[in-house]
mmCIF file of C-alpha atoms in Angstrom:
data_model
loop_
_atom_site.group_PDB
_atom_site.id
_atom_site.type_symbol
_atom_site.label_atom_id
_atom_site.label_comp_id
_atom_site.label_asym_id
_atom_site.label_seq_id
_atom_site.Cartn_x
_atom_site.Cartn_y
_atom_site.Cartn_z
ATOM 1 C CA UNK A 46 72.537 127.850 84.646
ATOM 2 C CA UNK A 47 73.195 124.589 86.450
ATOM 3 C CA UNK A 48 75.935 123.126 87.154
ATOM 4 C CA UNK A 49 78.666 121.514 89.648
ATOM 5 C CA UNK A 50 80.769 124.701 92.021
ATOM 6 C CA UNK A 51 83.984 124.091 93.431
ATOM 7 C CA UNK A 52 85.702 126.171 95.672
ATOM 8 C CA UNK A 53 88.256 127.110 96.585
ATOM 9 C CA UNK A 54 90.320 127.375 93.311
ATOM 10 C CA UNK A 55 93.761 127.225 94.640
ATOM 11 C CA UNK A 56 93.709 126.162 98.375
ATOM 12 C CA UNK A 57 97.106 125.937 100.756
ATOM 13 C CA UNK A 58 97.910 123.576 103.100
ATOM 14 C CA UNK A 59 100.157 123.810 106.004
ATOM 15 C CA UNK A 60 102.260 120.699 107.428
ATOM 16 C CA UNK A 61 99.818 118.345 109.948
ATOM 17 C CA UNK A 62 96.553 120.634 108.880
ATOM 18 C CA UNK A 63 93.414 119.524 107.626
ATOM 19 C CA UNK A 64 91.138 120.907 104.860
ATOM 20 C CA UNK A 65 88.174 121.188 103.085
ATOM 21 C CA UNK A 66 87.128 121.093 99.867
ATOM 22 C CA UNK A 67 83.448 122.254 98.516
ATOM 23 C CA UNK A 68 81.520 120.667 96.359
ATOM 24 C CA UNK A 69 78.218 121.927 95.416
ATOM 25 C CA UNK A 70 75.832 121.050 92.272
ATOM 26 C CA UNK A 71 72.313 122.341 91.171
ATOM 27 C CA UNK A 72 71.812 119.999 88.728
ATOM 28 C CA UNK A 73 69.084 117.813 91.068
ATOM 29 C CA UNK A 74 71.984 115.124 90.371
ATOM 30 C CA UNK A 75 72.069 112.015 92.566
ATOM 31 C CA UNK A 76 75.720 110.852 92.666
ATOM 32 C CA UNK A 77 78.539 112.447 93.347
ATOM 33 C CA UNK A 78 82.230 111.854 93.231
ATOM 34 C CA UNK A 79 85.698 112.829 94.020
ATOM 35 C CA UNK A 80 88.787 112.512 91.723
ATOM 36 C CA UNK A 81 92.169 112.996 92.180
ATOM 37 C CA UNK A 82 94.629 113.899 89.341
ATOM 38 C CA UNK A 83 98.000 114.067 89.283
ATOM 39 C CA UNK A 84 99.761 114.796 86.050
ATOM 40 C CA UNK A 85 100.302 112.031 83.713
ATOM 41 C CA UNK A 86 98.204 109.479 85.737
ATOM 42 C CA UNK A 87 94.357 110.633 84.775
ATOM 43 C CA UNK A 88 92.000 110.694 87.294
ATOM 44 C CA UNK A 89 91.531 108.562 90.158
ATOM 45 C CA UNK A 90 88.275 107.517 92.514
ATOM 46 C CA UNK A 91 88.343 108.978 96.275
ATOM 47 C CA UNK A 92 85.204 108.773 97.001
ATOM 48 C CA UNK A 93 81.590 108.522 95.712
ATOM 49 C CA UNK A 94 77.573 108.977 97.189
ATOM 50 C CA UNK A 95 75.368 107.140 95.131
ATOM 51 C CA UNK A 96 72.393 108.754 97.440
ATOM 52 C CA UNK A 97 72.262 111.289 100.507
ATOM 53 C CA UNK A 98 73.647 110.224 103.594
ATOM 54 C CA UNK A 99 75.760 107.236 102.511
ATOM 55 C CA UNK A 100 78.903 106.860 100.269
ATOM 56 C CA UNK A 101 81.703 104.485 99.320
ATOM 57 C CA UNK A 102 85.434 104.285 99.268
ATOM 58 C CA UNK A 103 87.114 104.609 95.874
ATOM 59 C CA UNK A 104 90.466 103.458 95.173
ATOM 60 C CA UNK A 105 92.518 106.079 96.671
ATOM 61 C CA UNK A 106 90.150 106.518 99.788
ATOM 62 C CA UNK A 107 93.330 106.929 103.067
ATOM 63 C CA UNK A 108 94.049 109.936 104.095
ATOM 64 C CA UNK A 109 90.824 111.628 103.135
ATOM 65 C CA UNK A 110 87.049 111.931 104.187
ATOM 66 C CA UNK A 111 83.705 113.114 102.906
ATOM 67 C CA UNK A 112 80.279 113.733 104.097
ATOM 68 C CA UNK A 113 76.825 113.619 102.154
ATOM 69 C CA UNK A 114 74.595 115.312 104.207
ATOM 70 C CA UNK A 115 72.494 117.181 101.058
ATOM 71 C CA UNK A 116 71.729 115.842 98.081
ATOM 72 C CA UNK A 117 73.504 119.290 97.064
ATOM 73 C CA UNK A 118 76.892 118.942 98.793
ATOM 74 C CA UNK A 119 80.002 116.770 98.641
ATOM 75 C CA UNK A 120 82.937 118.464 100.862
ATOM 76 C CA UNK A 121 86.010 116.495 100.557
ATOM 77 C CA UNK A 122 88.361 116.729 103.802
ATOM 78 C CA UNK A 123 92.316 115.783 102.997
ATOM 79 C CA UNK A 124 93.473 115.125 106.290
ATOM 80 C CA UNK A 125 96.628 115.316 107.754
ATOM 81 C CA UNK A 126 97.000 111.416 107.220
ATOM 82 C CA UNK A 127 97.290 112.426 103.429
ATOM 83 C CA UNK A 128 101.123 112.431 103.314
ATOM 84 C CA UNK A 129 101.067 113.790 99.467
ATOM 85 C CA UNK A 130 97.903 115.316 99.252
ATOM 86 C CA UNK A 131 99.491 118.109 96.387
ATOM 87 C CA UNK A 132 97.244 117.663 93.602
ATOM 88 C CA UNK A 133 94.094 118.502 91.227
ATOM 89 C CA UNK A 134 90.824 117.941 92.854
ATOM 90 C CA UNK A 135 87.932 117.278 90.513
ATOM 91 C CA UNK A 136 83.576 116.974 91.886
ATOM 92 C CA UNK A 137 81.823 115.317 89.612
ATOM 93 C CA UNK A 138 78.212 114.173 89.576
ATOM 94 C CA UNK A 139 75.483 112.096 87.807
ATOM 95 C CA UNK A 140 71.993 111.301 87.345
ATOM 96 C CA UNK A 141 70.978 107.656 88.850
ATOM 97 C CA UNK A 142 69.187 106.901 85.121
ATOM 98 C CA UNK A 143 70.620 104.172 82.658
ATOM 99 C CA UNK A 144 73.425 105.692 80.965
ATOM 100 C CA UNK A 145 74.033 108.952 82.056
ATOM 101 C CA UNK A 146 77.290 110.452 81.733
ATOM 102 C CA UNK A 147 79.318 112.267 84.821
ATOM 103 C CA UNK A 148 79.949 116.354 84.609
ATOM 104 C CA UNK A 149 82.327 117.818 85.846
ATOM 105 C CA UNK A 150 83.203 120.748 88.226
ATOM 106 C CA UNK A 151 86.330 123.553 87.673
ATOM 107 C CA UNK A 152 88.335 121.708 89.994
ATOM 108 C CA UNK A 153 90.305 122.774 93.139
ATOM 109 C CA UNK A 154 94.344 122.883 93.273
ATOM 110 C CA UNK A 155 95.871 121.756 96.315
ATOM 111 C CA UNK A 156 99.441 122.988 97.635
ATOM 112 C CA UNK A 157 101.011 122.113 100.461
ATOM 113 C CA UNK A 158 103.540 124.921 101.974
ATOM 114 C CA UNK B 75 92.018 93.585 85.240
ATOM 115 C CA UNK B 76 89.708 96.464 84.063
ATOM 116 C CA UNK B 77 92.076 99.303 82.231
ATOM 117 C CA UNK B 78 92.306 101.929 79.903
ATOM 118 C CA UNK B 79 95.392 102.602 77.503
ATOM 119 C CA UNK B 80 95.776 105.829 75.707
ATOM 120 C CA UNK B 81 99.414 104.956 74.062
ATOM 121 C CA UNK B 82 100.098 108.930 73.148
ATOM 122 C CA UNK B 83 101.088 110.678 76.242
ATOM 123 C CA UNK B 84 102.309 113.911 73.047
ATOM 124 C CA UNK B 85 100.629 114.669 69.670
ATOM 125 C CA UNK B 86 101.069 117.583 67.926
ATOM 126 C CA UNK B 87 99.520 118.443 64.527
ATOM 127 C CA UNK B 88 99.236 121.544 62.304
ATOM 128 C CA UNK B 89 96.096 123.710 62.428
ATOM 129 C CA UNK B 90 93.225 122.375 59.682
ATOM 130 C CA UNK B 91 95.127 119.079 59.696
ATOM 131 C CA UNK B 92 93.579 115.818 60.926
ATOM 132 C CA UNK B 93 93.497 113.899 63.937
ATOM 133 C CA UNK B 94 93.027 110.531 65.971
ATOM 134 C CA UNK B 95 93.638 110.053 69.406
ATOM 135 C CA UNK B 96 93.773 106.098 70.520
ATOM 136 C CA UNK B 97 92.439 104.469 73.428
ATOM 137 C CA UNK B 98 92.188 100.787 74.291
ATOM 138 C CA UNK B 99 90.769 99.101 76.772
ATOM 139 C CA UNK B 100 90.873 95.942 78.654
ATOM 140 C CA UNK B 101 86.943 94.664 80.392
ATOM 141 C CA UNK B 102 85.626 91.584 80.063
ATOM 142 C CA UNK B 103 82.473 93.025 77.908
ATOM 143 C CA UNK B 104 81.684 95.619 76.108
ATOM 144 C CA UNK B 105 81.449 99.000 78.482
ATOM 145 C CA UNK B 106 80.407 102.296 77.917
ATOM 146 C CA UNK B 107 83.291 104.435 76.457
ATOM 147 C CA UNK B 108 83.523 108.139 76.989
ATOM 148 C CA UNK B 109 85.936 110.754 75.753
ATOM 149 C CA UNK B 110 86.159 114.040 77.617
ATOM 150 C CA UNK B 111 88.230 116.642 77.183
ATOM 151 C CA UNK B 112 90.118 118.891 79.753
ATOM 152 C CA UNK B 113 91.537 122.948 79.066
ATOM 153 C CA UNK B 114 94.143 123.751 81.894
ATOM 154 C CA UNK B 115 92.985 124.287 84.724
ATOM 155 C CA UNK B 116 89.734 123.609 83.971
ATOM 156 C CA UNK B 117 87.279 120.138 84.725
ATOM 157 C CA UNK B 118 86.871 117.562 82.052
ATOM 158 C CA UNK B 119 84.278 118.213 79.530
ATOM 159 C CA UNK B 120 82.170 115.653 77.832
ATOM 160 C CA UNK B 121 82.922 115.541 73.843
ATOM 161 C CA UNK B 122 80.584 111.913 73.281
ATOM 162 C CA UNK B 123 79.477 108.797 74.650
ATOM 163 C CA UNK B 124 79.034 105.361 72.998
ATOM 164 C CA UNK B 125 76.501 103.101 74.715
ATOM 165 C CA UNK B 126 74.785 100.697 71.608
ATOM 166 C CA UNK B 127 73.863 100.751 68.121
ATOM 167 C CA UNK B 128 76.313 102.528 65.551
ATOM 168 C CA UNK B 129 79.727 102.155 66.350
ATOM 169 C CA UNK B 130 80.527 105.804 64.396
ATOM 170 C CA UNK B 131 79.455 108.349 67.286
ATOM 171 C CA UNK B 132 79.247 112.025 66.764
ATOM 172 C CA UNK B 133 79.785 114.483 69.437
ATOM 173 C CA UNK B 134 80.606 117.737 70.444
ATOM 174 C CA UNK B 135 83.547 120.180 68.751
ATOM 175 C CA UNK B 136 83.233 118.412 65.396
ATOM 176 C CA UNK B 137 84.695 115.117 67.168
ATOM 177 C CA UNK B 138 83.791 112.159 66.040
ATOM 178 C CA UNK B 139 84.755 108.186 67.957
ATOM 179 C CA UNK B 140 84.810 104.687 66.182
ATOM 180 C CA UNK B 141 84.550 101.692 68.545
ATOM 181 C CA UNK B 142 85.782 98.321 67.118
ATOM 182 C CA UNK B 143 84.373 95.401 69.227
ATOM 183 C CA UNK B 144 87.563 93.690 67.556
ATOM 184 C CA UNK B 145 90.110 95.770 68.693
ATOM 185 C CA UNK B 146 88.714 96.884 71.940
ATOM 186 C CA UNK B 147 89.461 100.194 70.667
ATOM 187 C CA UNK B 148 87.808 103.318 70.936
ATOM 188 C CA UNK B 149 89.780 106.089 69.140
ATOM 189 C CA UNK B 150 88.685 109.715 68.749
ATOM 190 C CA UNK B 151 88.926 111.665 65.620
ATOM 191 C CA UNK B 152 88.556 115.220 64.150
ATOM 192 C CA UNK B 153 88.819 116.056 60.682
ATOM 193 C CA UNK B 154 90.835 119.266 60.908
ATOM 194 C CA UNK B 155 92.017 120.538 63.954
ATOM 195 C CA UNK B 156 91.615 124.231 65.076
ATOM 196 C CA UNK B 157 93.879 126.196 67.137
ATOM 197 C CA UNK B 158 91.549 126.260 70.241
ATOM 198 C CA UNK B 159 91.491 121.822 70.327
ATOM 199 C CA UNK B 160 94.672 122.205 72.017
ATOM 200 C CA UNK B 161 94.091 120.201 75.425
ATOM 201 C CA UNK B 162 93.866 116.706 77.277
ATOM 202 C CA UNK B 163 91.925 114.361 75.947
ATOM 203 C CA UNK B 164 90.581 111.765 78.212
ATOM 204 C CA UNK B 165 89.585 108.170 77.295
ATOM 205 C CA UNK B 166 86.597 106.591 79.937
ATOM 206 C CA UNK B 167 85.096 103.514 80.031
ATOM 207 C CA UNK B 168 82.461 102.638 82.643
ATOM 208 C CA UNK B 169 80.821 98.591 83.088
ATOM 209 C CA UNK B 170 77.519 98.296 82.251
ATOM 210 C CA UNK B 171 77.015 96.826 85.242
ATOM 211 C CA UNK B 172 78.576 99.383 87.389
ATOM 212 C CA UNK B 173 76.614 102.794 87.142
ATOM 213 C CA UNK B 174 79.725 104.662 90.054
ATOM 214 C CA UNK B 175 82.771 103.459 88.453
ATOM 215 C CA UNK B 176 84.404 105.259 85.549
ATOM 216 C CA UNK B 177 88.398 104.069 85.005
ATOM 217 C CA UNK B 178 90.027 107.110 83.139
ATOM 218 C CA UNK B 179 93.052 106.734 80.527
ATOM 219 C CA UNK B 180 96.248 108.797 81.516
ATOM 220 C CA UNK B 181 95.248 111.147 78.791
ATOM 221 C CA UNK B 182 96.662 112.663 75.574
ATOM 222 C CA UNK B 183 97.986 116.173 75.581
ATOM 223 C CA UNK B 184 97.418 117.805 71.693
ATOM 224 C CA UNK B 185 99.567 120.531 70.472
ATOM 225 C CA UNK B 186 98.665 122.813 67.884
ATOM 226 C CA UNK B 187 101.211 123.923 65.452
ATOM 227 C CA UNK B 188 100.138 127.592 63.876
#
C-alpha cells in the first residue's frame, strides 16, 4: 500500500545535538512538507519542496533544515539552534494537480533530555 | 490576515447523539476548506474537502461539512456520534491561488460520553 513513512516514532535529543528526522513517501507525490505541532496551537509550516532539489521556508523555518534530494525523501534536521525543538513532527505530501489534498504521515515525537 | 478559528478547544457528547464542530475563517476569497481528523499519536486524516459546487459536502466516517459563503464558516457535522469519533478535529483552508500553503485551526478535541 502507499503511503507517507516516518521514522523514528519517538526520537531523543540531547542538549547542543542535532537530529534527523525521515520522511519517506511512495505515493509518486510531488510536494512535500513539514509541520510542527504543539498542543493546542495546530500545525505549523517548517518547510516545504514543491519539486526535487529545491524547497521553501515556512513560517517556523530557524533552527531547522531539510534536504530534497529524491522525489521520495524529505529528512528534516532540528538543529541545535532549535532552542524548543520538543514537539510533534508531522511529513506530509501532495500531488502538484488542481486541488489535491495533503496526506499525512504517523508523525515523529521529539524529546529533548 | 489569512486565519482559521475553531472556537471549541472541548466538546463532549453522548454516544448516538449529534454533532457540529465550527470553524471560521478569515481570506480575502473563497479557499479550499478541509477538515481532517487526528487519533493520538497518530497523523491527520482527511474526512472531506470542499472546492466548488454544493456547499453540503459528504465525506468520510459518516461526516458531513456545510460552507456558508455568508458566514465564512465551514462547520463539520455527524449525525450520531460513535464511541470510536473521539479525536482532534482539524479545520484547513488553503488559497486557491496557493497550491503549498494550508493554515490549520488549533483544533477541537471530542469526547465521547458512554
Amino acid at each position: 500500500d502507499g503511503g507517507i513513512t516516518q521514522s523514528p516514532k519517538y526520537l531523543f535529543r540531547k542538549e547542543g545535538q542535532n537530529v534527523t528526522l525521515s520522511c519517506e513517501q511512495n505515493l509518486n507525490h510531488d510536494a512535500m512538507y513539514w509541520y510542527r505541532q504543539d498542543p493546542g496551537q495546530g500545525l505549523r509550516l517548517i518547510y516545504y519542496s514543491q519539486i526535487v532539489n529545491d524547497f521553501q521556508k515556512g513560517d517556523i523555518a530557524e533552527g531547522y533544515s531539510v534536504s530534497r534530494e529524491k522525489k521520495e525523501s524529505f529528512p528534516l534536521t532540528v538543529t541545535s539552534a532549535q532552542k524548543n525543538p520538543t514537539a510533534f513532527y508531522l511529513c506530509a505530501s501532495r500531488k502538484n494537480e488542481g486541488v489535491q489534498p495533503q496526506h499525512f504521515g504517523d508523525g515523529t515525537r521529539l524529546s529533548i533530555l | 490576515a489569512q486565519s482559521v478559528t475553531q472556537p471549541d478547544i472541548h466538546i463532549t457528547v453522548s454516544e448516538g447523539a449529534s454533532l457540529e464542530l465550527r470553524c471560521n475563517y478569515s481570506y480575502g476569497a473563497t479557499p479550499y476548506l478541509f477538515w481532517y481528523v487526528q487519533s493520538p499519536g497518530q497523523g491527520l486524516q482527511l474526512l472531506l474537502k470542499y472546492f466548488s459546487g454544493d456547499t453540503l459536502v459528504q465525506g468520510i466516517k459518516g461526516f458531513e461539512a456545510e460552507f456558508k459563503r455568508s458566514q465564512s464558516s465551514f462547520n463539520l457535522r455527524k449525525p450520531s456520534v460513535h464511541w470510536s469519533d473521539a479525536a482532534e478535529y482539524f479545520c484547513a483552508v488553503r488559497a486557491k491561488q496557493s497550491s503549498y500553503k494550508l493554515i490549520f485551526g488549533s483544533g477541537t478535541r471530542l469526547l465521547v460520553r458512554p
